[in-house]
């Protein structure tokens, strides 16, 4: 939920590609970078040649199977049993590739990788079919393209369903999605998790990328905010149902900070051209400030994971060492050598070198020329007590170890109350140096082109923290972030007429928390009803909520459907919320269907009652006009063991093994499946059938001319009228246009 960012209205005009331009291959060499990292001694001289040559090899394709555990296992078994056996020993033009295989260290075989040449994808029917499956499942959100090393930090957070978790620099959202799945891991019936996920990003536009990435997981426990991570505000939360006022602190914090990104060479080859000695210098202070704020907001006993996609110790061990020294014993590095045992790693280093932007070695801060000291921090150099900080417990992931990208991870535990050190103390007096206009201009060089996976490569410059040297900020500047003003979050009372109406109509469980529904408009008619968890409500009801810029929260559960025909309830269930809400509904509006009925809904845009099998027509006719829920259980299908016509080795229901529920709108004489075209395509593909949205069946999807003609031919006078609800895609577009 939240205001959508319209690319059409706000995005700059796209530059036209020059048809005469020629592609210039990137020369994968950078002598300065090679010399720099050899001086850092990040590995042995014997290992270096293998590491350096591996950086020049293109990264394999990796993906992660997403969603709740039962659903993810179903998709995993589809990949493992239906596709992989047919992708072995395939040769095209003499090219043979290994089939997809699970990442050895990722739990439950939910992370996969494969390296297939384009010629094989284009010319091999088996790989073409697998690629089609991946595209369809990615569109609907069952599969997420994510670099392997990017999956590591959330796994080391050790998130439990009851935890409050903050992802400080969350966009584009792949790690946040992992955290959401962990909070929802238990899947207990009629239980909304007590945990919370607060996903933050400083860039307003990127925060909407984050919303898109996490929306498919439909979590009422998620909040998306838009703040400078180093200035996350404090709040006084509203009392929970037990009357407790909990602190605005977190059990787990992920601090995946903006960085120079030089460990992304394999997927972002432009780094070979853009790397400079100064790339990390303008980031060190920002990274320390973000990590410090994360530690402040961490509960005692909680775990914080600091990570970068950089090899540079100035962004890695130097930041961790500075924070450990500031913590003065209230923070410790956790030994995670026993976690993810199949993950190959190297230990962190406790000694490194500092160079100027010109590439000159500087042994200590005192040796920096006076006119250049504004560009350096004393914490960039190894501290005198580096050997006592156990920096070897940090993780360095190198590409040649398991054919991945590079990464750095440090896991820290807060053991006591953390006191922010006074800026006059020696260890911090140079933490935020005064910079000249010339320095700031040079710091702009520390920008690496954003990679295809949307990593954080737009880099910040150090900001001054000495209040005397900064103009006084307004309250909005201190706690807010640029971007459009968000609509308020207005909770509905459990006695609200709309809540009472749909609660009665769908037979909602009396124990369901009906006071956690909200809207985002103050009109006379509530159009879209959202549901949030108790933890989210305690934040939104805070008396200090104006200090927190919330961009998105809540799961769309009900949509008002204006109708020309009388309907007992004007609210239909939204596809986003049906999986969560079904367990709290009675069976009064639920219709158990078989495969034949599902296929009819997929293949006809507005099928009439007479088009369904005779045995179900009477029940369909008896349903009152309005929204109902169709429930399909493949295990109850009579002919489930018959071979699937499209998927070899699969039963009649194809890859659909678990129970499915989806909303359907009943007009006077016709029905409409209320899923968007990507969801319909995905379902049809897994069943092994075509649907009205398959590109080769109807050009333009359900809104194409053939589909509309079929709807008109059905003879339903309500087709195309206010009685026919929009699918979710049309509805989202309408909301975007209105905003």
XYZ file of C-alpha atoms in Angstrom:
739
model
C 0.000 0.000 0.000
C 1.223 3.500 -0.619
C 1.596 6.143 -3.261
C 2.951 4.675 -6.455
C 5.784 6.351 -8.300
C 4.749 7.072 -11.870
C 7.612 6.738 -14.283
C 5.584 8.458 -16.970
C 5.202 11.642 -14.951
C 8.521 11.887 -13.129
C 11.141 9.936 -15.030
C 13.506 11.830 -17.336
C 13.045 11.168 -21.064
C 14.798 8.021 -22.220
C 17.808 8.591 -24.433
C 17.394 7.090 -27.865
C 19.950 4.438 -28.736
C 22.223 5.367 -31.598
C 21.658 2.649 -34.245
C 25.139 3.326 -35.627
C 26.863 2.954 -32.279
C 29.170 -0.031 -31.897
C 29.611 -2.060 -28.746
C 33.058 -1.660 -27.235
C 34.089 -4.590 -25.084
C 35.376 -3.693 -21.631
C 39.052 -4.401 -21.156
C 39.126 -6.382 -17.938
C 42.359 -5.007 -16.582
C 43.160 -2.267 -14.063
C 46.789 -2.103 -12.979
C 46.096 0.389 -10.190
C 43.435 -1.819 -8.656
C 45.627 -4.908 -8.916
C 48.529 -3.107 -7.265
C 46.258 -1.725 -4.536
C 44.822 -5.076 -3.483
C 48.143 -6.867 -3.688
C 49.425 -4.293 -1.202
C 46.480 -5.027 1.097
C 47.502 -8.713 1.228
C 43.893 -9.857 1.272
C 45.141 -13.341 0.308
C 48.354 -15.274 -0.233
C 50.590 -14.657 -3.240
C 49.925 -18.225 -4.418
C 46.164 -17.723 -4.407
C 46.231 -14.304 -6.080
C 46.525 -15.361 -9.783
C 43.492 -17.669 -9.510
C 41.466 -14.937 -7.782
C 42.431 -12.239 -10.295
C 41.651 -14.324 -13.358
C 38.312 -15.426 -11.902
C 37.229 -11.773 -11.661
C 37.272 -11.643 -15.459
C 34.805 -14.520 -15.911
C 31.113 -13.675 -16.297
C 28.988 -14.466 -13.252
C 26.645 -17.511 -13.433
C 22.891 -17.017 -13.297
C 21.540 -17.468 -9.786
C 17.997 -17.473 -8.471
C 16.199 -18.076 -5.226
C 12.854 -19.829 -4.760
C 10.638 -17.566 -2.676
C 7.410 -17.550 -0.689
C 6.067 -19.528 2.252
C 7.828 -22.793 2.990
C 5.168 -25.148 1.589
C 4.847 -23.140 -1.614
C 8.624 -22.773 -2.042
C 9.122 -26.528 -1.623
C 6.552 -27.134 -4.371
C 8.448 -24.878 -6.792
C 11.789 -26.395 -5.732
C 10.567 -29.921 -6.422
C 9.300 -28.777 -9.814
C 12.767 -27.483 -10.746
C 14.533 -30.459 -9.243
C 12.347 -33.299 -10.517
C 10.617 -31.986 -13.638
C 13.352 -29.951 -15.331
C 16.857 -30.848 -14.149
C 16.713 -34.519 -15.270
C 15.953 -33.360 -18.839
C 18.781 -30.782 -18.914
C 21.678 -33.194 -18.492
C 24.133 -33.902 -21.323
C 22.446 -31.542 -23.779
C 24.721 -30.514 -26.626
C 24.109 -27.757 -29.197
C 26.815 -26.956 -31.756
C 29.288 -28.851 -29.610
C 28.446 -26.803 -26.500
C 27.562 -28.734 -23.341
C 26.520 -27.061 -20.079
C 25.933 -28.401 -16.607
C 22.251 -28.429 -15.596
C 21.010 -26.092 -12.841
C 22.200 -27.155 -9.413
C 21.444 -26.020 -5.868
C 23.882 -23.803 -3.982
C 25.615 -26.177 -1.575
C 25.362 -23.804 1.394
C 21.812 -22.449 0.954
C 19.299 -24.170 3.284
C 16.721 -26.594 1.879
C 18.046 -26.298 -1.691
C 16.105 -23.064 -2.274
C 19.058 -21.251 -3.896
C 20.164 -22.338 -7.401
C 22.755 -21.445 -10.014
C 23.591 -22.392 -13.588
C 25.853 -21.165 -16.370
C 24.327 -21.690 -19.811
C 25.503 -20.019 -23.047
C 22.879 -18.036 -24.968
C 23.145 -20.414 -27.927
C 21.982 -23.261 -25.722
C 19.008 -21.266 -24.414
C 17.940 -20.348 -27.945
C 18.481 -23.663 -29.739
C 17.745 -26.305 -27.108
C 13.995 -27.072 -26.730
C 14.618 -28.387 -23.208
C 16.400 -25.221 -22.061
C 13.862 -23.039 -23.874
C 11.062 -24.692 -21.904
C 12.992 -24.237 -18.640
C 13.667 -20.592 -19.475
C 9.951 -20.080 -20.176
C 9.142 -21.573 -16.779
C 11.670 -19.295 -15.027
C 10.290 -16.187 -16.738
C 6.692 -17.022 -15.800
C 7.531 -17.808 -12.180
C 9.696 -14.692 -11.887
C 6.845 -12.521 -13.204
C 4.514 -13.772 -10.506
C 7.214 -13.654 -7.806
C 7.752 -17.345 -7.089
C 11.365 -17.052 -8.235
C 13.703 -14.130 -7.586
C 16.885 -13.362 -9.524
C 19.431 -12.669 -6.803
C 23.197 -12.907 -6.716
C 24.371 -15.802 -4.556
C 26.540 -13.775 -2.162
C 23.656 -11.337 -1.627
C 21.729 -14.179 0.011
C 24.297 -14.598 2.817
C 23.646 -11.633 5.176
C 19.962 -12.457 5.920
C 20.878 -16.083 6.619
C 23.426 -14.972 9.239
C 20.887 -12.679 10.935
C 19.206 -15.753 12.475
C 15.721 -14.240 12.244
C 12.861 -15.820 14.220
C 9.109 -15.210 13.641
C 8.758 -13.066 16.782
C 11.682 -10.766 15.958
C 11.494 -7.090 15.070
C 13.921 -6.653 12.174
C 15.194 -3.498 10.474
C 16.817 -3.474 7.031
C 18.497 -0.058 7.008
C 19.444 0.232 3.321
C 16.931 -2.172 1.856
C 16.421 -1.402 -1.854
C 16.098 -3.180 -4.209
C 14.597 -5.619 -1.677
C 15.893 -9.129 -2.324
C 17.367 -9.381 1.186
C 14.209 -7.883 2.691
C 12.206 -10.587 0.934
C 14.355 -13.238 2.617
C 13.706 -11.644 5.997
C 9.945 -11.575 5.382
C 10.016 -15.281 4.579
C 11.859 -15.961 7.854
C 9.326 -14.012 9.919
C 6.537 -16.033 8.275
C 8.419 -19.340 8.500
C 6.158 -21.127 10.985
C 2.889 -20.977 8.975
C 0.680 -21.634 12.000
C -3.055 -21.654 11.203
C -5.014 -18.563 12.263
C -1.890 -16.835 13.577
C -0.541 -13.508 12.366
C 3.200 -13.344 13.217
C 4.145 -10.982 16.038
C 7.351 -10.033 14.254
C 7.988 -6.844 12.292
C 10.063 -5.976 9.236
C 10.969 -2.312 8.786
C 12.598 -1.865 5.372
C 14.161 1.538 4.832
C 15.871 3.293 1.958
C 17.125 6.850 1.656
C 16.090 7.171 -1.992
C 12.361 7.690 -2.551
C 12.344 6.132 -5.997
C 14.328 3.112 -4.848
C 11.892 2.667 -1.963
C 9.221 1.964 -4.583
C 11.494 -0.604 -6.194
C 11.592 -2.159 -2.744
C 7.780 -2.122 -2.536
C 7.497 -3.907 -5.875
C 9.988 -6.581 -4.801
C 8.271 -7.343 -1.487
C 4.623 -6.840 -2.464
C 4.266 -10.399 -3.759
C 4.984 -11.794 -0.274
C 1.834 -10.128 1.114
C 3.049 -9.570 4.647
C 1.003 -7.500 7.124
C 4.206 -7.247 9.195
C 6.128 -5.124 6.664
C 6.679 -1.363 6.724
C 8.646 0.533 4.072
C 10.165 3.854 5.140
C 12.176 6.592 3.431
C 14.980 8.025 5.607
C 18.674 8.645 5.718
C 19.656 5.452 7.546
C 22.103 7.303 9.793
C 19.243 9.532 11.013
C 16.519 6.982 11.694
C 14.221 8.665 14.246
C 13.291 7.528 17.726
C 9.612 6.910 18.473
C 7.454 6.420 21.514
C 5.252 3.497 20.514
C 1.571 3.144 21.327
C 0.715 0.518 23.988
C 0.031 -2.969 22.652
C -3.034 -5.041 23.545
C -1.333 -6.140 26.755
C -0.872 -2.483 27.742
C 2.909 -2.647 27.278
C 4.839 0.232 25.735
C 7.696 -1.433 23.891
C 10.827 0.507 22.893
C 11.348 1.320 19.220
C 14.261 -1.089 19.003
C 14.969 -4.213 17.021
C 16.051 -7.798 17.686
C 17.893 -7.944 14.379
C 19.355 -5.224 12.137
C 20.704 -5.659 8.622
C 23.200 -2.958 7.682
C 23.996 -3.589 4.014
C 25.521 -0.181 3.366
C 26.203 1.810 0.170
C 29.702 0.936 -0.993
C 32.166 1.292 -3.853
C 30.984 -2.054 -5.243
C 34.349 -3.228 -6.543
C 33.508 -6.823 -5.600
C 30.785 -6.790 -8.287
C 33.283 -6.873 -11.172
C 31.899 -10.117 -12.584
C 28.376 -8.751 -13.074
C 29.282 -5.074 -13.494
C 32.327 -4.969 -15.800
C 32.314 -1.156 -15.925
C 34.032 -1.269 -12.523
C 37.203 -2.219 -14.412
C 37.132 1.219 -16.049
C 35.783 3.259 -13.145
C 37.796 2.003 -10.166
C 39.988 4.596 -8.433
C 41.854 4.818 -5.139
C 39.346 7.389 -3.912
C 36.260 5.262 -4.515
C 35.995 4.149 -0.891
C 37.355 7.278 0.805
C 34.148 9.282 0.560
C 32.102 6.409 1.975
C 33.898 5.411 5.149
C 32.291 8.069 7.354
C 28.807 7.393 5.978
C 29.216 3.668 6.581
C 30.358 4.204 10.173
C 27.439 6.552 10.863
C 24.877 4.094 9.464
C 26.336 1.195 11.445
C 26.398 3.284 14.621
C 22.721 4.191 14.226
C 21.918 0.534 13.673
C 23.712 -0.407 16.890
C 21.806 2.301 18.768
C 18.477 0.872 17.594
C 19.462 -2.723 18.367
C 18.178 -4.388 21.535
C 20.692 -5.708 24.057
C 21.304 -9.317 23.092
C 20.355 -8.565 19.485
C 22.383 -9.299 16.365
C 23.411 -6.833 13.652
C 24.935 -7.860 10.326
C 27.169 -5.382 8.499
C 27.889 -6.132 4.844
C 29.286 -4.631 1.636
C 29.939 -5.780 -1.922
C 33.483 -4.426 -1.683
C 36.929 -5.931 -1.172
C 38.253 -2.719 0.371
C 39.267 -2.973 4.075
C 38.598 0.771 4.381
C 34.890 -0.039 3.911
C 35.008 -3.336 5.745
C 37.331 -4.146 8.664
C 38.103 -0.453 9.278
C 34.384 0.323 9.787
C 33.871 -2.698 12.047
C 37.003 -1.910 14.089
C 35.907 1.715 14.588
C 32.479 0.613 15.814
C 33.940 -1.972 18.198
C 36.205 0.680 19.713
C 33.357 3.149 20.039
C 31.200 0.499 21.705
C 33.766 0.165 24.504
C 32.841 -3.454 25.256
C 29.091 -3.251 24.522
C 29.546 -4.904 21.136
C 31.330 -8.070 20.088
C 32.101 -9.827 16.827
C 30.299 -13.162 16.640
C 32.153 -16.263 15.488
C 29.889 -17.718 12.772
C 32.370 -20.253 11.423
C 29.933 -23.044 12.336
C 27.018 -21.407 10.464
C 26.474 -22.201 6.777
C 29.223 -24.853 6.976
C 29.248 -25.475 3.199
C 30.014 -21.799 2.479
C 33.684 -21.316 1.654
C 35.117 -18.137 3.140
C 38.277 -16.392 4.209
C 38.906 -14.656 7.515
C 38.901 -10.904 7.964
C 42.239 -9.072 8.076
C 43.665 -6.966 10.920
C 46.259 -4.971 8.971
C 45.820 -2.900 5.809
C 47.230 0.094 3.961
C 45.778 3.552 3.294
C 46.461 5.390 0.045
C 45.682 8.863 -1.189
C 43.461 9.414 -4.218
C 46.640 9.750 -6.217
C 47.756 6.272 -5.112
C 50.455 7.337 -2.638
C 50.876 5.248 0.510
C 50.213 7.080 3.803
C 51.368 5.248 6.923
C 49.376 7.270 9.444
C 46.941 10.148 9.670
C 49.603 12.550 10.907
C 51.488 12.120 7.623
C 48.588 13.464 5.569
C 49.283 17.007 4.300
C 47.286 19.642 6.160
C 45.395 20.725 3.051
C 44.228 17.121 2.453
C 43.290 16.034 5.974
C 39.657 16.897 5.351
C 39.444 13.877 3.072
C 40.632 11.336 5.656
C 39.433 9.809 8.915
C 41.699 8.513 11.648
C 39.565 5.355 11.693
C 40.683 4.487 8.150
C 43.971 3.139 9.552
C 44.219 -0.113 11.526
C 43.755 0.706 15.240
C 46.521 -0.144 17.671
C 44.298 -2.792 19.291
C 43.312 -4.420 15.967
C 44.757 -7.738 17.118
C 42.410 -7.778 20.123
C 39.193 -7.118 18.189
C 38.951 -10.601 16.605
C 38.585 -9.169 13.117
C 39.390 -12.631 11.810
C 35.754 -13.467 12.638
C 34.629 -11.320 9.700
C 33.795 -13.159 6.479
C 35.478 -12.407 3.170
C 33.833 -14.122 0.195
C 36.034 -14.347 -2.892
C 34.752 -15.251 -6.396
C 37.121 -18.144 -7.055
C 36.073 -20.063 -3.949
C 32.590 -21.107 -5.158
C 32.105 -19.277 -8.458
C 30.281 -16.273 -6.963
C 30.702 -12.531 -6.662
C 32.708 -10.962 -3.844
C 31.272 -9.906 -0.485
C 32.165 -8.895 3.068
C 30.064 -9.786 6.123
C 30.524 -9.116 9.841
C 28.090 -10.356 12.492
C 27.992 -8.385 15.764
C 26.104 -8.860 19.020
C 25.110 -6.080 21.394
C 25.973 -7.130 24.939
C 25.261 -3.929 26.897
C 23.827 -0.437 26.560
C 25.647 1.519 23.866
C 26.644 5.107 24.616
C 27.516 7.310 21.663
C 31.068 8.548 22.285
C 31.649 12.274 22.703
C 32.948 13.853 19.490
C 35.849 15.424 21.409
C 37.332 12.031 22.232
C 40.455 11.027 20.261
C 38.868 8.111 18.405
C 36.169 10.282 16.854
C 37.609 13.759 16.549
C 38.405 13.123 12.896
C 35.360 10.989 12.200
C 33.517 13.723 10.318
C 36.144 16.108 8.952
C 35.397 19.516 7.567
C 35.385 19.349 3.790
C 35.920 22.107 1.298
C 33.825 22.644 -1.808
C 36.721 21.192 -3.783
C 36.732 18.080 -1.591
C 33.005 17.574 -2.081
C 33.383 17.870 -5.825
C 36.103 15.211 -5.778
C 33.956 12.958 -3.622
C 31.414 12.826 -6.439
C 33.893 10.598 -8.248
C 32.967 7.832 -5.812
C 30.007 6.755 -7.896
C 29.857 3.391 -9.599
C 27.264 2.669 -12.254
C 24.293 0.746 -10.854
C 24.414 -2.927 -11.722
C 21.658 -4.950 -13.340
C 20.497 -6.274 -9.981
C 20.017 -2.839 -8.463
C 22.749 -2.893 -5.812
C 23.585 0.265 -3.863
C 26.110 2.011 -6.077
C 24.924 5.582 -5.742
C 27.354 6.630 -3.102
C 27.076 9.261 -0.402
C 29.728 11.738 0.661
C 30.730 12.188 4.320
C 28.534 14.630 6.191
C 29.639 16.978 8.930
C 28.405 16.045 12.375
C 29.756 18.993 14.315
C 26.635 21.028 14.979
C 28.538 24.296 15.031
C 29.588 23.810 11.419
C 26.164 22.906 10.060
C 23.124 25.135 9.528
C 20.304 24.264 11.859
C 17.978 21.734 10.206
C 14.218 21.894 10.380
C 12.320 19.002 11.967
C 11.179 17.849 8.523
C 14.753 17.911 7.209
C 16.076 16.017 10.216
C 13.524 13.212 10.257
C 12.071 13.192 6.781
C 13.315 12.616 3.277
C 12.516 14.243 -0.039
C 9.543 12.935 -1.977
C 5.785 13.408 -2.263
C 3.778 13.750 0.905
C 2.232 10.434 1.855
C -1.450 9.963 2.640
C -2.315 9.340 6.320
C -2.987 5.896 7.768
C -6.518 5.864 9.187
C -7.570 2.881 11.283
C -11.159 1.632 11.177
C -12.891 0.750 14.403
C -14.134 -2.820 14.719
C -17.675 -1.402 14.810
C -17.228 0.501 11.556
C -20.190 -0.304 9.223
C -17.877 -1.453 6.422
C -15.948 -3.761 8.752
C -19.178 -5.194 10.125
C -20.513 -5.685 6.589
C -17.663 -7.751 5.162
C -17.035 -9.528 8.469
C -20.596 -10.844 8.452
C -20.699 -11.565 4.715
C -17.526 -13.695 4.734
C -18.174 -15.216 8.174
C -15.011 -13.816 9.696
C -13.695 -15.526 12.825
C -14.718 -13.651 15.977
C -11.157 -13.803 17.278
C -9.755 -12.063 14.219
C -8.318 -8.606 15.131
C -10.871 -6.442 13.293
C -9.347 -3.257 14.705
C -6.245 -3.655 12.513
C -7.905 -2.644 9.240
C -7.006 0.749 7.825
C -7.582 3.035 4.844
C -5.545 5.828 3.274
C -8.241 8.264 2.239
C -10.720 10.362 4.149
C -13.598 10.154 1.654
C -17.147 9.181 2.489
C -16.707 5.736 0.928
C -13.798 3.502 1.848
C -12.535 1.955 -1.379
C -9.464 -0.112 -0.439
C -9.157 -1.776 2.968
C -5.724 -2.829 4.217
C -4.725 -5.078 7.101
C -1.622 -4.683 9.283
C -0.166 -6.657 12.171
C -0.361 -5.531 15.784
C 3.321 -4.543 15.708
C 2.797 -2.281 12.692
C -0.263 -0.742 14.332
C 1.724 0.097 17.469
C 4.088 2.151 15.292
C 1.416 3.843 13.183
C -0.518 4.824 16.334
C 2.578 6.359 17.927
C 2.198 9.977 18.981
C 5.517 10.583 17.169
C 4.505 8.945 13.892
C 4.991 12.256 12.056
C 8.744 11.749 12.558
C 8.680 8.513 10.550
C 8.093 8.743 6.800
C 6.170 5.558 6.046
C 5.859 4.955 2.314
C 4.059 1.624 2.324
C 2.532 -0.873 4.707
C -0.349 -3.315 4.915
C -1.878 -6.006 2.710
C -4.823 -5.126 0.494
C -7.634 -7.330 1.743
C -10.925 -5.841 0.530
C -11.900 -3.638 -2.439
C -15.223 -1.859 -2.789
C -16.971 -3.040 -5.938
C -19.648 -0.641 -7.166
C -22.349 -2.612 -8.908
C -25.499 -1.835 -10.853
C -27.032 -5.078 -9.619
C -27.960 -5.611 -5.985
C -25.237 -7.389 -4.008
C -25.349 -8.345 -0.360
C -21.784 -7.095 0.136
C -20.101 -4.410 -1.952
C -16.605 -5.556 -0.954
C -14.658 -8.224 -2.797
C -11.602 -10.027 -1.450
C -8.346 -8.844 -2.997
C -6.004 -11.455 -4.466
C -3.139 -10.073 -2.341
C -4.880 -10.866 0.904
C -6.861 -13.992 0.136
C -4.194 -16.501 1.231
C -3.984 -14.818 4.640
C -7.718 -14.165 5.068
C -9.134 -17.516 3.894
C -8.262 -19.227 7.170
C -10.381 -16.683 9.040
C -13.467 -17.053 6.773
C -16.304 -19.523 7.107
C -17.174 -21.824 4.200
C -20.329 -19.907 3.309
C -18.720 -18.095 0.344
C -16.262 -20.870 -0.511
C -16.784 -23.159 -3.490
C -14.709 -26.339 -3.797
C -13.818 -26.821 -7.467
C -11.940 -29.338 -9.565
C -9.409 -28.954 -12.345
C -12.070 -28.669 -15.075
C -13.588 -25.553 -13.456
C -10.169 -23.947 -12.966
C -9.303 -24.488 -16.635
C -12.602 -22.926 -17.743
C -11.859 -19.802 -15.703
C -8.359 -19.627 -17.177
C -9.420 -20.142 -20.772
C -12.591 -18.030 -20.890
C -12.560 -14.377 -19.859
C -16.155 -14.363 -18.561
C -17.560 -17.917 -18.672
C -21.296 -18.328 -18.180
C -22.703 -20.775 -15.644
C -23.820 -23.048 -18.489
C -20.191 -23.515 -19.588
C -19.264 -25.273 -16.344
C -19.801 -29.026 -15.783
C -23.394 -29.944 -15.000
C -22.642 -31.299 -11.530
C -21.602 -27.837 -10.313
C -24.041 -25.612 -12.219
C -26.740 -25.785 -9.574
C -24.354 -24.685 -6.832
C -22.966 -21.879 -8.977
C -26.454 -20.614 -9.779
C -27.375 -20.620 -6.073
C -24.449 -18.328 -5.214
C -25.632 -14.731 -4.620
C -24.144 -12.024 -6.827
C -20.784 -10.768 -5.583
C -17.419 -12.135 -4.595
C -16.845 -15.774 -3.750
C -13.763 -17.892 -3.138
C -12.880 -20.896 -5.273
C -10.763 -23.550 -3.568
C -8.866 -26.130 -5.579
C -7.214 -29.115 -3.886
C -5.172 -31.219 -6.371
C -5.055 -34.140 -3.957
C -8.837 -34.529 -4.320
C -8.786 -34.579 -8.138
C -10.354 -37.832 -9.342
C -7.973 -38.362 -12.269
C -4.890 -36.857 -10.672
C -2.694 -39.818 -11.683
C -3.404 -39.457 -15.390
C -0.402 -38.130 -17.347
C -0.257 -34.415 -17.968
C -0.537 -33.602 -21.691
C 2.263 -31.007 -21.561
C 4.573 -31.938 -18.687
C 6.171 -35.344 -19.055
C 6.243 -37.396 -15.871
C 3.656 -35.217 -14.101
C 0.109 -36.035 -13.061
C -2.980 -34.339 -14.435
C -2.546 -31.217 -12.272
C 1.010 -30.679 -13.512
C 3.220 -28.843 -11.036
C 0.337 -27.710 -8.818
C 0.531 -29.933 -5.753
C -0.808 -27.813 -2.877
C -4.237 -26.347 -2.181
C -5.015 -23.075 -3.958
C -7.576 -20.347 -3.250
C -8.458 -17.423 -5.506
C -11.229 -14.816 -5.607
C -13.933 -14.984 -8.249
C -16.613 -12.405 -9.023
C -20.082 -13.742 -9.796
C -22.187 -11.474 -11.991
C -25.769 -12.383 -12.847
C -24.898 -15.137 -15.320
C -21.088 -15.156 -15.608
C -17.900 -15.475 -13.565
C -14.504 -13.735 -13.584
C -11.265 -14.998 -11.999
C -9.796 -12.031 -10.116
C -6.114 -12.665 -10.785
C -3.783 -10.480 -12.842
C -2.505 -11.809 -16.139
C 0.930 -12.798 -14.765
C -0.692 -14.920 -12.056
C -3.055 -16.531 -14.567
C -0.184 -17.285 -16.938
C 1.866 -18.833 -14.159
C -1.011 -20.991 -12.943
C -1.849 -22.133 -16.490
C 1.782 -23.013 -17.187
C 2.104 -25.090 -14.030
C -1.143 -26.892 -14.868
C 0.051 -27.503 -18.427
C -2.798 -25.650 -20.145
C -3.280 -22.449 -22.134
C -5.166 -19.412 -20.858
C -6.631 -16.209 -22.315
C -3.466 -14.400 -21.259
C -1.030 -16.728 -23.021
C 0.701 -14.616 -25.704
C 0.054 -17.190 -28.432
C -3.642 -17.457 -27.514
C -4.764 -13.856 -27.093
C -2.558 -10.943 -28.010
C -2.922 -8.276 -25.335
C -4.087 -10.611 -22.571
C -7.562 -10.491 -21.037
C -7.977 -6.943 -22.313
C -7.245 -7.942 -25.937
C -9.845 -7.811 -28.698
C -10.400 -11.569 -28.831
C -11.032 -11.716 -25.088
C -13.493 -8.832 -25.236
C -15.243 -10.418 -28.194
C -15.569 -13.648 -26.263
C -16.988 -11.739 -23.324
C -19.533 -10.003 -25.532
C -20.500 -13.313 -27.119
C -21.262 -14.737 -23.669
C -24.424 -12.652 -23.678
C -23.867 -11.288 -20.188
C -25.381 -7.810 -20.109
C -23.041 -6.904 -17.254
C -19.809 -7.575 -19.188
C -17.763 -4.400 -19.317
C -20.109 -2.659 -16.869
C -19.544 -1.616 -13.284
C -20.467 -5.150 -12.247
C -17.308 -6.586 -13.797
C -14.403 -5.896 -11.452
C -11.021 -4.845 -12.717
C -8.210 -7.301 -12.274
C -5.417 -6.263 -9.918
C -3.210 -4.970 -12.704
C -5.905 -2.615 -14.042
C -6.766 -1.527 -10.523
C -3.154 -0.672 -9.672
C -2.870 1.344 -12.899
C -6.028 3.279 -12.058
C -4.743 4.101 -8.551
C -1.431 5.265 -10.040
C -3.214 7.540 -12.536
C -5.384 9.049 -9.806
C -2.354 9.818 -7.655
